Amino acid sequence: MAKLDLSKLEIDWPILFGCFTGIIVFSIILELTISYIELALHDHVHYLAMTRRIFKELTILGIITIVLILLATYADLPDEVFETLEFAHLWLFVAEIAYLFQAVGTMLIVLRVKRFWDESFHHGFVAVLKQYDKGISKKNHCAQ
């Protein structure tokens, strides 16, 4: 394992302080955003569960990233092994982003469908169909 030699390390304290301040501010904003999302979804138990699952997946991806950075920094890995790990990490990141978009898209679509069915049961399905037919006839009239 490689030893860290701190004797040659020169620290630019204002830059270090700025970086730590930026990390703290970013963490606070992220935590407030997560709290806001959870409060907004408090009545929607299923959406809240999906949102928490997304946050868990992002946390797992962050832990994998930290482990890979530590391996790259302190372990004597052959270049082929390191490149394979980085490639796997990249694919995990791409899969995670695809999962994130798929989950958010599914939540938005399901929310629209739920609103439609709630409105249908509230007003009566026949009234909703009449309103739908009016919208379709307007679209056909505008297209001509």
PDB file of C-alpha atoms in Angstrom:
ATOM      1  CA  MET A   1       0.000   0.000   0.000  1.00  0.00           C
ATOM      2  CA  ALA A   2       1.325   3.441  -0.902  1.00  0.00           C
ATOM      3  CA  LYS A   3       2.211   5.807   1.931  1.00  0.00           C
ATOM      4  CA  LEU A   4       1.028   9.377   1.836  1.00  0.00           C
ATOM      5  CA  ASP A   5       3.926  11.838   2.206  1.00  0.00           C
ATOM      6  CA  LEU A   6       2.567  15.016   3.787  1.00  0.00           C
ATOM      7  CA  SER A   7       5.927  16.773   4.126  1.00  0.00           C
ATOM      8  CA  LYS A   8       5.795  18.098   0.534  1.00  0.00           C
ATOM      9  CA  LEU A   9       2.136  19.044   0.695  1.00  0.00           C
ATOM     10  CA  GLU A  10       1.401  22.751   0.363  1.00  0.00           C
ATOM     11  CA  ILE A  11      -2.104  23.742   1.380  1.00  0.00           C
ATOM     12  CA  ASP A  12      -3.803  26.803  -0.032  1.00  0.00           C
ATOM     13  CA  TRP A  13      -6.082  27.483   2.937  1.00  0.00           C
ATOM     14  CA  PRO A  14      -8.482  29.955   1.264  1.00  0.00           C
ATOM     15  CA  ILE A  15      -9.165  27.522  -1.577  1.00  0.00           C
ATOM     16  CA  LEU A  16      -9.545  24.624   0.861  1.00  0.00           C
ATOM     17  CA  PHE A  17     -11.935  26.692   2.988  1.00  0.00           C
ATOM     18  CA  GLY A  18     -13.910  27.665  -0.125  1.00  0.00           C
ATOM     19  CA  CYS A  19     -14.183  24.034  -1.221  1.00  0.00           C
ATOM     20  CA  PHE A  20     -15.391  22.914   2.210  1.00  0.00           C
ATOM     21  CA  THR A  21     -17.858  25.799   2.341  1.00  0.00           C
ATOM     22  CA  GLY A  22     -19.173  24.846  -1.104  1.00  0.00           C
ATOM     23  CA  ILE A  23     -19.593  21.216  -0.045  1.00  0.00           C
ATOM     24  CA  ILE A  24     -21.439  22.252   3.125  1.00  0.00           C
ATOM     25  CA  VAL A  25     -23.743  24.647   1.249  1.00  0.00           C
ATOM     26  CA  PHE A  26     -24.433  22.023  -1.427  1.00  0.00           C
ATOM     27  CA  SER A  27     -25.207  19.432   1.274  1.00  0.00           C
ATOM     28  CA  ILE A  28     -27.615  21.798   3.029  1.00  0.00           C
ATOM     29  CA  ILE A  29     -29.414  22.645  -0.229  1.00  0.00           C
ATOM     30  CA  LEU A  30     -29.623  18.955  -1.159  1.00  0.00           C
ATOM     31  CA  GLU A  31     -30.986  18.035   2.273  1.00  0.00           C
ATOM     32  CA  LEU A  32     -33.593  20.828   2.117  1.00  0.00           C
ATOM     33  CA  THR A  33     -34.621  19.712  -1.375  1.00  0.00           C
ATOM     34  CA  ILE A  34     -35.004  16.109  -0.245  1.00  0.00           C
ATOM     35  CA  SER A  35     -37.063  17.216   2.763  1.00  0.00           C
ATOM     36  CA  TYR A  36     -39.271  19.372   0.522  1.00  0.00           C
ATOM     37  CA  ILE A  37     -39.857  16.481  -1.892  1.00  0.00           C
ATOM     38  CA  GLU A  38     -40.697  14.110   0.963  1.00  0.00           C
ATOM     39  CA  LEU A  39     -43.147  16.630   2.453  1.00  0.00           C
ATOM     40  CA  ALA A  40     -44.758  17.223  -0.929  1.00  0.00           C
ATOM     41  CA  LEU A  41     -45.198  13.471  -1.427  1.00  0.00           C
ATOM     42  CA  HIS A  42     -46.343  12.768   2.131  1.00  0.00           C
ATOM     43  CA  ASP A  43     -49.910  11.989   1.019  1.00  0.00           C
ATOM     44  CA  HIS A  44     -48.738   9.835  -1.902  1.00  0.00           C
ATOM     45  CA  VAL A  45     -47.233   6.820  -0.135  1.00  0.00           C
ATOM     46  CA  HIS A  46     -46.258   4.962  -3.321  1.00  0.00           C
ATOM     47  CA  TYR A  47     -44.530   7.969  -4.893  1.00  0.00           C
ATOM     48  CA  LEU A  48     -42.712   8.614  -1.633  1.00  0.00           C
ATOM     49  CA  ALA A  49     -41.492   5.004  -1.602  1.00  0.00           C
ATOM     50  CA  MET A  50     -40.263   5.321  -5.206  1.00  0.00           C
ATOM     51  CA  THR A  51     -38.503   8.605  -4.404  1.00  0.00           C
ATOM     52  CA  ARG A  52     -36.782   7.105  -1.369  1.00  0.00           C
ATOM     53  CA  ARG A  53     -35.675   4.155  -3.509  1.00  0.00           C
ATOM     54  CA  ILE A  54     -34.147   6.560  -6.044  1.00  0.00           C
ATOM     55  CA  PHE A  55     -32.236   8.318  -3.242  1.00  0.00           C
ATOM     56  CA  LYS A  56     -30.999   4.949  -1.950  1.00  0.00           C
ATOM     57  CA  GLU A  57     -29.775   3.987  -5.417  1.00  0.00           C
ATOM     58  CA  LEU A  58     -27.911   7.284  -5.769  1.00  0.00           C
ATOM     59  CA  THR A  59     -26.344   6.762  -2.337  1.00  0.00           C
ATOM     60  CA  ILE A  60     -25.168   3.279  -3.306  1.00  0.00           C
ATOM     61  CA  LEU A  61     -23.662   4.683  -6.502  1.00  0.00           C
ATOM     62  CA  GLY A  62     -21.841   7.326  -4.446  1.00  0.00           C
ATOM     63  CA  ILE A  63     -20.394   4.658  -2.134  1.00  0.00           C
ATOM     64  CA  ILE A  64     -19.207   2.640  -5.133  1.00  0.00           C
ATOM     65  CA  THR A  65     -17.553   5.796  -6.492  1.00  0.00           C
ATOM     66  CA  ILE A  66     -15.729   6.430  -3.212  1.00  0.00           C
ATOM     67  CA  VAL A  67     -14.496   2.827  -3.072  1.00  0.00           C
ATOM     68  CA  LEU A  68     -13.222   3.053  -6.659  1.00  0.00           C
ATOM     69  CA  ILE A  69     -11.449   6.345  -5.920  1.00  0.00           C
ATOM     70  CA  LEU A  70      -9.798   4.814  -2.838  1.00  0.00           C
ATOM     71  CA  LEU A  71      -8.769   1.741  -4.835  1.00  0.00           C
ATOM     72  CA  ALA A  72      -7.308   3.905  -7.578  1.00  0.00           C
ATOM     73  CA  THR A  73      -5.465   6.077  -5.074  1.00  0.00           C
ATOM     74  CA  TYR A  74      -4.021   3.572  -2.617  1.00  0.00           C
ATOM     75  CA  ALA A  75      -3.986   0.155  -4.292  1.00  0.00           C
ATOM     76  CA  ASP A  76      -1.394  -0.885  -6.831  1.00  0.00           C
ATOM     77  CA  LEU A  77      -3.772  -2.064  -9.510  1.00  0.00           C
ATOM     78  CA  PRO A  78      -2.641  -2.961 -12.998  1.00  0.00           C
ATOM     79  CA  ASP A  79      -3.907  -0.550 -15.617  1.00  0.00           C
ATOM     80  CA  GLU A  80      -6.183  -3.193 -17.165  1.00  0.00           C
ATOM     81  CA  VAL A  81      -7.923  -3.867 -13.842  1.00  0.00           C
ATOM     82  CA  PHE A  82      -8.331  -0.166 -13.117  1.00  0.00           C
ATOM     83  CA  GLU A  83      -9.750   0.497 -16.590  1.00  0.00           C
ATOM     84  CA  THR A  84     -12.169  -2.408 -16.178  1.00  0.00           C
ATOM     85  CA  LEU A  85     -13.334  -1.005 -12.833  1.00  0.00           C
ATOM     86  CA  GLU A  86     -13.764   2.455 -14.324  1.00  0.00           C
ATOM     87  CA  PHE A  87     -15.698   1.022 -17.276  1.00  0.00           C
ATOM     88  CA  ALA A  88     -17.992  -0.889 -14.909  1.00  0.00           C
ATOM     89  CA  HIS A  89     -18.444   2.251 -12.833  1.00  0.00           C
ATOM     90  CA  LEU A  90     -19.349   4.265 -15.924  1.00  0.00           C
ATOM     91  CA  TRP A  91     -21.938   1.690 -16.971  1.00  0.00           C
ATOM     92  CA  LEU A  92     -23.410   1.641 -13.460  1.00  0.00           C
ATOM     93  CA  PHE A  93     -23.700   5.420 -13.622  1.00  0.00           C
ATOM     94  CA  VAL A  94     -25.424   5.327 -17.020  1.00  0.00           C
ATOM     95  CA  ALA A  95     -27.807   2.597 -15.813  1.00  0.00           C
ATOM     96  CA  GLU A  96     -28.553   4.636 -12.686  1.00  0.00           C
ATOM     97  CA  ILE A  97     -29.363   7.760 -14.687  1.00  0.00           C
ATOM     98  CA  ALA A  98     -31.601   5.710 -17.009  1.00  0.00           C
ATOM     99  CA  TYR A  99     -33.331   4.226 -13.936  1.00  0.00           C
ATOM    100  CA  LEU A 100     -33.785   7.707 -12.498  1.00  0.00           C
ATOM    101  CA  PHE A 101     -35.438   9.051 -15.669  1.00  0.00           C
ATOM    102  CA  GLN A 102     -37.578   5.921 -15.991  1.00  0.00           C
ATOM    103  CA  ALA A 103     -38.773   6.145 -12.381  1.00  0.00           C
ATOM    104  CA  VAL A 104     -39.567   9.863 -12.563  1.00  0.00           C
ATOM    105  CA  GLY A 105     -41.290   9.428 -15.937  1.00  0.00           C
ATOM    106  CA  THR A 106     -43.365   6.540 -14.618  1.00  0.00           C
ATOM    107  CA  MET A 107     -44.359   8.564 -11.569  1.00  0.00           C
ATOM    108  CA  LEU A 108     -45.495  11.489 -13.736  1.00  0.00           C
ATOM    109  CA  ILE A 109     -47.479   9.273 -16.117  1.00  0.00           C
ATOM    110  CA  VAL A 110     -49.144   7.367 -13.286  1.00  0.00           C
ATOM    111  CA  LEU A 111     -50.031  10.644 -11.582  1.00  0.00           C
ATOM    112  CA  ARG A 112     -51.815  11.878 -14.749  1.00  0.00           C
ATOM    113  CA  VAL A 113     -53.676   8.576 -15.117  1.00  0.00           C
ATOM    114  CA  LYS A 114     -54.695   8.666 -11.446  1.00  0.00           C
ATOM    115  CA  ARG A 115     -56.017  12.208 -11.809  1.00  0.00           C
ATOM    116  CA  PHE A 116     -58.040  11.131 -14.859  1.00  0.00           C
ATOM    117  CA  TRP A 117     -59.624   8.211 -13.011  1.00  0.00           C
ATOM    118  CA  ASP A 118     -60.295  10.302  -9.899  1.00  0.00           C
ATOM    119  CA  GLU A 119     -62.025  12.888 -12.082  1.00  0.00           C
ATOM    120  CA  SER A 120     -63.938  10.142 -13.877  1.00  0.00           C
ATOM    121  CA  PHE A 121     -65.306   8.696 -10.666  1.00  0.00           C
ATOM    122  CA  HIS A 122     -66.071  12.138  -9.264  1.00  0.00           C
ATOM    123  CA  HIS A 123     -67.981  13.494 -12.268  1.00  0.00           C
ATOM    124  CA  GLY A 124     -69.147  10.237 -13.724  1.00  0.00           C
ATOM    125  CA  PHE A 125     -67.516   8.395 -16.567  1.00  0.00           C
ATOM    126  CA  VAL A 126     -70.158   9.445 -19.130  1.00  0.00           C
ATOM    127  CA  ALA A 127     -69.509  13.158 -18.441  1.00  0.00           C
ATOM    128  CA  VAL A 128     -65.763  12.623 -18.871  1.00  0.00           C
ATOM    129  CA  LEU A 129     -66.308  10.801 -22.176  1.00  0.00           C
ATOM    130  CA  LYS A 130     -68.473  13.674 -23.436  1.00  0.00           C
ATOM    131  CA  GLN A 131     -65.734  16.149 -22.503  1.00  0.00           C
ATOM    132  CA  TYR A 132     -63.156  13.920 -24.218  1.00  0.00           C
ATOM    133  CA  ASP A 133     -65.303  13.730 -27.366  1.00  0.00           C
ATOM    134  CA  LYS A 134     -65.577  17.530 -27.399  1.00  0.00           C
ATOM    135  CA  GLY A 135     -61.788  17.802 -27.240  1.00  0.00           C
ATOM    136  CA  ILE A 136     -61.341  15.263 -30.055  1.00  0.00           C
ATOM    137  CA  SER A 137     -63.873  17.039 -32.284  1.00  0.00           C
ATOM    138  CA  LYS A 138     -62.091  20.374 -31.657  1.00  0.00           C
ATOM    139  CA  LYS A 139     -58.761  18.825 -32.640  1.00  0.00           C
ATOM    140  CA  ASN A 140     -60.264  17.350 -35.805  1.00  0.00           C
ATOM    141  CA  HIS A 141     -61.912  20.668 -36.643  1.00  0.00           C
ATOM    142  CA  CYS A 142     -58.609  22.561 -36.164  1.00  0.00           C
ATOM    143  CA  ALA A 143     -56.720  20.040 -38.295  1.00  0.00           C
ATOM    144  CA  GLN A 144     -58.980  20.636 -41.302  1.00  0.00           C
TER     145      GLN A 144
END
